[in-house]
Protein backbone atom coordinates (compact mmCIF):
# COMPACT_ATOMS: atom_id res chain seq x y z
CA UNK A 1 0.00 0.00 0.00
CA UNK A 2 1.53 3.27 -1.16
CA UNK A 3 0.89 6.49 0.70
CA UNK A 4 1.85 8.83 -2.14
CA UNK A 5 -0.66 11.02 -3.95
CA UNK A 6 -1.24 10.89 -7.70
CA UNK A 7 0.17 14.21 -8.90
CA UNK A 8 1.10 15.46 -12.32
CA UNK A 9 4.73 16.18 -13.13
CA UNK A 10 4.05 19.92 -12.92
CA UNK A 11 2.36 19.56 -9.51
CA UNK A 12 5.33 17.58 -8.17
CA UNK A 13 7.72 20.34 -9.24
CA UNK A 14 5.50 23.06 -7.76
CA UNK A 15 5.04 21.10 -4.51
CA UNK A 16 8.81 20.82 -4.19
CA UNK A 17 9.11 24.60 -4.71
CA UNK A 18 6.33 25.23 -2.18
CA UNK A 19 7.95 23.05 0.50
CA UNK A 20 11.33 24.71 -0.08
CA UNK A 21 9.78 28.19 0.17
CA UNK A 22 7.93 27.22 3.36
CA UNK A 23 11.22 26.16 4.95
CA UNK A 24 12.87 29.48 4.10
CA UNK A 25 9.89 31.73 4.89
CA UNK A 26 10.24 33.92 7.95
CA UNK A 27 7.70 33.87 10.76
CA UNK A 28 5.37 36.83 10.67
CA UNK A 29 4.59 38.32 14.07
CA UNK A 30 2.15 40.99 15.12
CA UNK A 31 3.63 44.45 15.61
CA UNK A 32 5.15 44.73 19.12
CA UNK A 33 4.01 41.21 20.06
CA UNK A 34 7.02 40.98 22.36
CA UNK A 35 6.12 44.12 24.29
CA UNK A 36 2.66 43.34 25.67
CA UNK A 37 1.48 40.11 27.22
CA UNK A 38 -2.05 40.67 25.91
CA UNK A 39 -0.78 40.44 22.30
CA UNK A 40 -0.21 36.96 20.99
CA UNK A 41 2.18 36.64 18.07
CA UNK A 42 -0.50 35.87 15.45
CA UNK A 43 -0.34 38.21 12.47
CA UNK A 44 -2.35 41.45 12.43
CA UNK A 45 -1.89 44.03 9.69
CA UNK A 46 -0.20 47.22 10.97
CA UNK A 47 -2.65 50.11 10.46
CA UNK A 48 -1.21 52.98 12.44
CA UNK A 49 -0.51 56.34 10.79
CA UNK A 50 3.06 56.46 12.14
CA UNK A 51 3.70 52.70 12.04
CA UNK A 52 7.27 51.81 11.10
CA UNK A 53 6.22 48.27 10.25
CA UNK A 54 3.50 49.48 7.85
CA UNK A 55 5.99 51.67 5.97
CA UNK A 56 8.44 48.73 5.65
CA UNK A 57 11.40 50.35 7.35
CA UNK A 58 14.47 48.18 6.96
CA UNK A 59 15.20 47.55 10.61
CA UNK A 60 11.70 46.13 11.17
CA UNK A 61 10.68 42.51 10.50
CA UNK A 62 9.10 41.60 7.16
CA UNK A 63 5.40 42.17 6.49
CA UNK A 64 2.96 39.69 4.95
CA UNK A 65 2.59 40.29 1.20
CA UNK A 66 1.59 38.55 -2.02
CA UNK A 67 5.20 37.69 -2.83
CA UNK A 68 5.18 35.01 -0.13
CA UNK A 69 2.23 33.15 -1.71
CA UNK A 70 2.59 29.57 -2.95
CA UNK A 71 1.76 28.36 -6.48
CA UNK A 72 -2.00 28.10 -7.05
CA UNK A 73 -1.92 24.47 -8.26
CA UNK A 74 -0.53 23.24 -4.92
CA UNK A 75 -1.99 25.82 -2.55
CA UNK A 76 -3.62 24.24 0.47
CA UNK A 77 -1.96 20.86 0.00
CA UNK A 78 -0.22 19.04 2.84
CA UNK A 79 3.58 18.93 2.35
CA UNK A 80 3.19 15.26 1.34
CA UNK A 81 0.97 16.32 -1.58
CA UNK A 82 -2.37 15.08 -0.26
CA UNK A 83 -5.38 17.37 0.25
CA UNK A 84 -6.40 17.25 3.92
CA UNK A 85 -9.92 16.15 4.86
CA UNK A 86 -11.09 16.50 8.46
CA UNK A 87 -12.69 13.28 9.72
CA UNK A 88 -14.96 12.90 12.77
CA UNK A 89 -16.21 9.31 12.32
CA UNK A 90 -15.72 6.13 10.30
CA UNK A 91 -18.54 6.97 7.83
CA UNK A 92 -16.72 10.10 6.64
CA UNK A 93 -13.79 7.95 5.45
CA UNK A 94 -15.95 6.59 2.60
CA UNK A 95 -16.08 10.09 1.07
CA UNK A 96 -12.29 10.30 0.74
CA UNK A 97 -10.46 9.58 -2.51
CA UNK A 98 -7.29 7.75 -1.34
CA UNK A 99 -5.36 8.74 -4.49
CA UNK A 100 -5.64 12.49 -3.83
CA UNK A 101 -6.81 13.04 -0.24
CA UNK A 102 -5.62 12.13 3.23
CA UNK A 103 -7.47 12.15 6.54
CA UNK A 104 -6.83 14.31 9.57
CA UNK A 105 -8.73 13.05 12.61
CA UNK A 106 -10.49 15.88 14.45
CA UNK A 107 -9.16 16.81 17.89
CA UNK A 108 -12.58 16.23 19.46
CA UNK A 109 -12.52 12.51 18.59
CA UNK A 110 -11.84 10.22 21.54
CA UNK A 111 -9.25 7.45 21.75
CA UNK A 112 -11.60 4.49 21.07
CA UNK A 113 -13.19 6.03 17.98
CA UNK A 114 -9.75 7.22 16.80
CA UNK A 115 -8.47 3.63 16.80
CA UNK A 116 -11.54 2.52 14.79
CA UNK A 117 -10.97 5.32 12.26
CA UNK A 118 -7.28 4.48 11.90
CA UNK A 119 -7.91 0.76 11.33
CA UNK A 120 -10.65 1.46 8.76
CA UNK A 121 -8.40 4.01 7.00
CA UNK A 122 -5.68 1.39 6.75
CA UNK A 123 -8.15 -1.07 5.20
CA UNK A 124 -9.26 1.55 2.65
CA UNK A 125 -5.66 2.64 1.92
CA UNK A 126 -6.17 6.19 3.21
CA UNK A 127 -3.24 8.12 4.64
CA UNK A 128 -3.87 9.48 8.18
CA UNK A 129 -1.79 12.54 9.08
CA UNK A 130 -2.15 12.46 12.86
CA UNK A 131 -1.97 8.80 13.85
CA UNK A 132 -1.75 7.83 17.51
CA UNK A 133 1.74 6.75 18.47
CA UNK A 134 1.40 3.32 20.04
PDB file of C-alpha atoms in Angstrom:
ATOM      1  CA  UNK A   1       0.000   0.000   0.000  1.00  0.00           C
ATOM      2  CA  UNK A   2       1.528   3.269  -1.159  1.00  0.00           C
ATOM      3  CA  UNK A   3       0.889   6.490   0.704  1.00  0.00           C
ATOM      4  CA  UNK A   4       1.851   8.827  -2.142  1.00  0.00           C
ATOM      5  CA  UNK A   5      -0.665  11.016  -3.953  1.00  0.00           C
ATOM      6  CA  UNK A   6      -1.240  10.886  -7.700  1.00  0.00           C
ATOM      7  CA  UNK A   7       0.172  14.207  -8.895  1.00  0.00           C
ATOM      8  CA  UNK A   8       1.099  15.465 -12.321  1.00  0.00           C
ATOM      9  CA  UNK A   9       4.730  16.179 -13.132  1.00  0.00           C
ATOM     10  CA  UNK A  10       4.047  19.922 -12.917  1.00  0.00           C
ATOM     11  CA  UNK A  11       2.360  19.564  -9.509  1.00  0.00           C
ATOM     12  CA  UNK A  12       5.327  17.578  -8.172  1.00  0.00           C
ATOM     13  CA  UNK A  13       7.723  20.343  -9.239  1.00  0.00           C
ATOM     14  CA  UNK A  14       5.496  23.058  -7.757  1.00  0.00           C
ATOM     15  CA  UNK A  15       5.042  21.096  -4.511  1.00  0.00           C
ATOM     16  CA  UNK A  16       8.815  20.816  -4.191  1.00  0.00           C
ATOM     17  CA  UNK A  17       9.110  24.599  -4.709  1.00  0.00           C
ATOM     18  CA  UNK A  18       6.334  25.233  -2.178  1.00  0.00           C
ATOM     19  CA  UNK A  19       7.952  23.054   0.495  1.00  0.00           C
ATOM     20  CA  UNK A  20      11.332  24.709  -0.079  1.00  0.00           C
ATOM     21  CA  UNK A  21       9.779  28.188   0.165  1.00  0.00           C
ATOM     22  CA  UNK A  22       7.935  27.224   3.360  1.00  0.00           C
ATOM     23  CA  UNK A  23      11.219  26.159   4.948  1.00  0.00           C
ATOM     24  CA  UNK A  24      12.866  29.480   4.099  1.00  0.00           C
ATOM     25  CA  UNK A  25       9.892  31.734   4.890  1.00  0.00           C
ATOM     26  CA  UNK A  26      10.242  33.925   7.953  1.00  0.00           C
ATOM     27  CA  UNK A  27       7.695  33.873  10.758  1.00  0.00           C
ATOM     28  CA  UNK A  28       5.368  36.832  10.668  1.00  0.00           C
ATOM     29  CA  UNK A  29       4.591  38.318  14.068  1.00  0.00           C
ATOM     30  CA  UNK A  30       2.147  40.992  15.117  1.00  0.00           C
ATOM     31  CA  UNK A  31       3.627  44.449  15.613  1.00  0.00           C
ATOM     32  CA  UNK A  32       5.151  44.729  19.123  1.00  0.00           C
ATOM     33  CA  UNK A  33       4.011  41.209  20.058  1.00  0.00           C
ATOM     34  CA  UNK A  34       7.018  40.977  22.364  1.00  0.00           C
ATOM     35  CA  UNK A  35       6.116  44.122  24.291  1.00  0.00           C
ATOM     36  CA  UNK A  36       2.657  43.344  25.666  1.00  0.00           C
ATOM     37  CA  UNK A  37       1.484  40.108  27.222  1.00  0.00           C
ATOM     38  CA  UNK A  38      -2.054  40.670  25.905  1.00  0.00           C
ATOM     39  CA  UNK A  39      -0.783  40.437  22.297  1.00  0.00           C
ATOM     40  CA  UNK A  40      -0.211  36.960  20.986  1.00  0.00           C
ATOM     41  CA  UNK A  41       2.183  36.639  18.068  1.00  0.00           C
ATOM     42  CA  UNK A  42      -0.505  35.872  15.454  1.00  0.00           C
ATOM     43  CA  UNK A  43      -0.343  38.211  12.473  1.00  0.00           C
ATOM     44  CA  UNK A  44      -2.350  41.447  12.435  1.00  0.00           C
ATOM     45  CA  UNK A  45      -1.891  44.029   9.691  1.00  0.00           C
ATOM     46  CA  UNK A  46      -0.202  47.223  10.968  1.00  0.00           C
ATOM     47  CA  UNK A  47      -2.651  50.110  10.465  1.00  0.00           C
ATOM     48  CA  UNK A  48      -1.207  52.983  12.443  1.00  0.00           C
ATOM     49  CA  UNK A  49      -0.510  56.339  10.794  1.00  0.00           C
ATOM     50  CA  UNK A  50       3.062  56.463  12.144  1.00  0.00           C
ATOM     51  CA  UNK A  51       3.697  52.696  12.037  1.00  0.00           C
ATOM     52  CA  UNK A  52       7.272  51.813  11.099  1.00  0.00           C
ATOM     53  CA  UNK A  53       6.222  48.266  10.248  1.00  0.00           C
ATOM     54  CA  UNK A  54       3.499  49.479   7.847  1.00  0.00           C
ATOM     55  CA  UNK A  55       5.991  51.672   5.966  1.00  0.00           C
ATOM     56  CA  UNK A  56       8.435  48.731   5.651  1.00  0.00           C
ATOM     57  CA  UNK A  57      11.402  50.347   7.349  1.00  0.00           C
ATOM     58  CA  UNK A  58      14.470  48.180   6.956  1.00  0.00           C
ATOM     59  CA  UNK A  59      15.200  47.546  10.614  1.00  0.00           C
ATOM     60  CA  UNK A  60      11.702  46.128  11.168  1.00  0.00           C
ATOM     61  CA  UNK A  61      10.681  42.509  10.504  1.00  0.00           C
ATOM     62  CA  UNK A  62       9.097  41.598   7.158  1.00  0.00           C
ATOM     63  CA  UNK A  63       5.395  42.168   6.492  1.00  0.00           C
ATOM     64  CA  UNK A  64       2.956  39.691   4.948  1.00  0.00           C
ATOM     65  CA  UNK A  65       2.590  40.289   1.204  1.00  0.00           C
ATOM     66  CA  UNK A  66       1.594  38.546  -2.019  1.00  0.00           C
ATOM     67  CA  UNK A  67       5.205  37.686  -2.832  1.00  0.00           C
ATOM     68  CA  UNK A  68       5.179  35.010  -0.131  1.00  0.00           C
ATOM     69  CA  UNK A  69       2.233  33.147  -1.707  1.00  0.00           C
ATOM     70  CA  UNK A  70       2.590  29.572  -2.948  1.00  0.00           C
ATOM     71  CA  UNK A  71       1.759  28.357  -6.481  1.00  0.00           C
ATOM     72  CA  UNK A  72      -2.004  28.096  -7.052  1.00  0.00           C
ATOM     73  CA  UNK A  73      -1.920  24.474  -8.257  1.00  0.00           C
ATOM     74  CA  UNK A  74      -0.531  23.237  -4.925  1.00  0.00           C
ATOM     75  CA  UNK A  75      -1.988  25.825  -2.554  1.00  0.00           C
ATOM     76  CA  UNK A  76      -3.622  24.238   0.472  1.00  0.00           C
ATOM     77  CA  UNK A  77      -1.955  20.859   0.000  1.00  0.00           C
ATOM     78  CA  UNK A  78      -0.219  19.037   2.841  1.00  0.00           C
ATOM     79  CA  UNK A  79       3.577  18.931   2.346  1.00  0.00           C
ATOM     80  CA  UNK A  80       3.187  15.263   1.344  1.00  0.00           C
ATOM     81  CA  UNK A  81       0.969  16.324  -1.584  1.00  0.00           C
ATOM     82  CA  UNK A  82      -2.373  15.079  -0.257  1.00  0.00           C
ATOM     83  CA  UNK A  83      -5.376  17.368   0.250  1.00  0.00           C
ATOM     84  CA  UNK A  84      -6.398  17.254   3.916  1.00  0.00           C
ATOM     85  CA  UNK A  85      -9.919  16.154   4.861  1.00  0.00           C
ATOM     86  CA  UNK A  86     -11.094  16.497   8.461  1.00  0.00           C
ATOM     87  CA  UNK A  87     -12.693  13.279   9.725  1.00  0.00           C
ATOM     88  CA  UNK A  88     -14.963  12.896  12.769  1.00  0.00           C
ATOM     89  CA  UNK A  89     -16.206   9.311  12.317  1.00  0.00           C
ATOM     90  CA  UNK A  90     -15.720   6.130  10.296  1.00  0.00           C
ATOM     91  CA  UNK A  91     -18.541   6.970   7.831  1.00  0.00           C
ATOM     92  CA  UNK A  92     -16.719  10.096   6.644  1.00  0.00           C
ATOM     93  CA  UNK A  93     -13.792   7.950   5.448  1.00  0.00           C
ATOM     94  CA  UNK A  94     -15.951   6.587   2.603  1.00  0.00           C
ATOM     95  CA  UNK A  95     -16.081  10.092   1.068  1.00  0.00           C
ATOM     96  CA  UNK A  96     -12.288  10.305   0.742  1.00  0.00           C
ATOM     97  CA  UNK A  97     -10.458   9.579  -2.507  1.00  0.00           C
ATOM     98  CA  UNK A  98      -7.286   7.747  -1.340  1.00  0.00           C
ATOM     99  CA  UNK A  99      -5.363   8.738  -4.486  1.00  0.00           C
ATOM    100  CA  UNK A 100      -5.641  12.488  -3.829  1.00  0.00           C
ATOM    101  CA  UNK A 101      -6.809  13.041  -0.244  1.00  0.00           C
ATOM    102  CA  UNK A 102      -5.624  12.135   3.230  1.00  0.00           C
ATOM    103  CA  UNK A 103      -7.467  12.151   6.543  1.00  0.00           C
ATOM    104  CA  UNK A 104      -6.827  14.307   9.573  1.00  0.00           C
ATOM    105  CA  UNK A 105      -8.728  13.053  12.614  1.00  0.00           C
ATOM    106  CA  UNK A 106     -10.493  15.877  14.447  1.00  0.00           C
ATOM    107  CA  UNK A 107      -9.159  16.811  17.888  1.00  0.00           C
ATOM    108  CA  UNK A 108     -12.581  16.232  19.460  1.00  0.00           C
ATOM    109  CA  UNK A 109     -12.523  12.510  18.586  1.00  0.00           C
ATOM    110  CA  UNK A 110     -11.843  10.216  21.543  1.00  0.00           C
ATOM    111  CA  UNK A 111      -9.254   7.455  21.752  1.00  0.00           C
ATOM    112  CA  UNK A 112     -11.598   4.490  21.073  1.00  0.00           C
ATOM    113  CA  UNK A 113     -13.187   6.026  17.977  1.00  0.00           C
ATOM    114  CA  UNK A 114      -9.750   7.221  16.804  1.00  0.00           C
ATOM    115  CA  UNK A 115      -8.466   3.634  16.796  1.00  0.00           C
ATOM    116  CA  UNK A 116     -11.535   2.515  14.789  1.00  0.00           C
ATOM    117  CA  UNK A 117     -10.971   5.324  12.261  1.00  0.00           C
ATOM    118  CA  UNK A 118      -7.278   4.481  11.903  1.00  0.00           C
ATOM    119  CA  UNK A 119      -7.910   0.764  11.331  1.00  0.00           C
ATOM    120  CA  UNK A 120     -10.654   1.459   8.759  1.00  0.00           C
ATOM    121  CA  UNK A 121      -8.403   4.008   7.002  1.00  0.00           C
ATOM    122  CA  UNK A 122      -5.676   1.394   6.751  1.00  0.00           C
ATOM    123  CA  UNK A 123      -8.153  -1.071   5.200  1.00  0.00           C
ATOM    124  CA  UNK A 124      -9.257   1.546   2.652  1.00  0.00           C
ATOM    125  CA  UNK A 125      -5.660   2.638   1.924  1.00  0.00           C
ATOM    126  CA  UNK A 126      -6.174   6.186   3.210  1.00  0.00           C
ATOM    127  CA  UNK A 127      -3.238   8.124   4.643  1.00  0.00           C
ATOM    128  CA  UNK A 128      -3.874   9.478   8.181  1.00  0.00           C
ATOM    129  CA  UNK A 129      -1.787  12.543   9.075  1.00  0.00           C
ATOM    130  CA  UNK A 130      -2.146  12.456  12.859  1.00  0.00           C
ATOM    131  CA  UNK A 131      -1.970   8.799  13.848  1.00  0.00           C
ATOM    132  CA  UNK A 132      -1.755   7.834  17.510  1.00  0.00           C
ATOM    133  CA  UNK A 133       1.741   6.749  18.474  1.00  0.00           C
ATOM    134  CA  UNK A 134       1.399   3.317  20.040  1.00  0.00           C
TER     135      UNK A 134
END
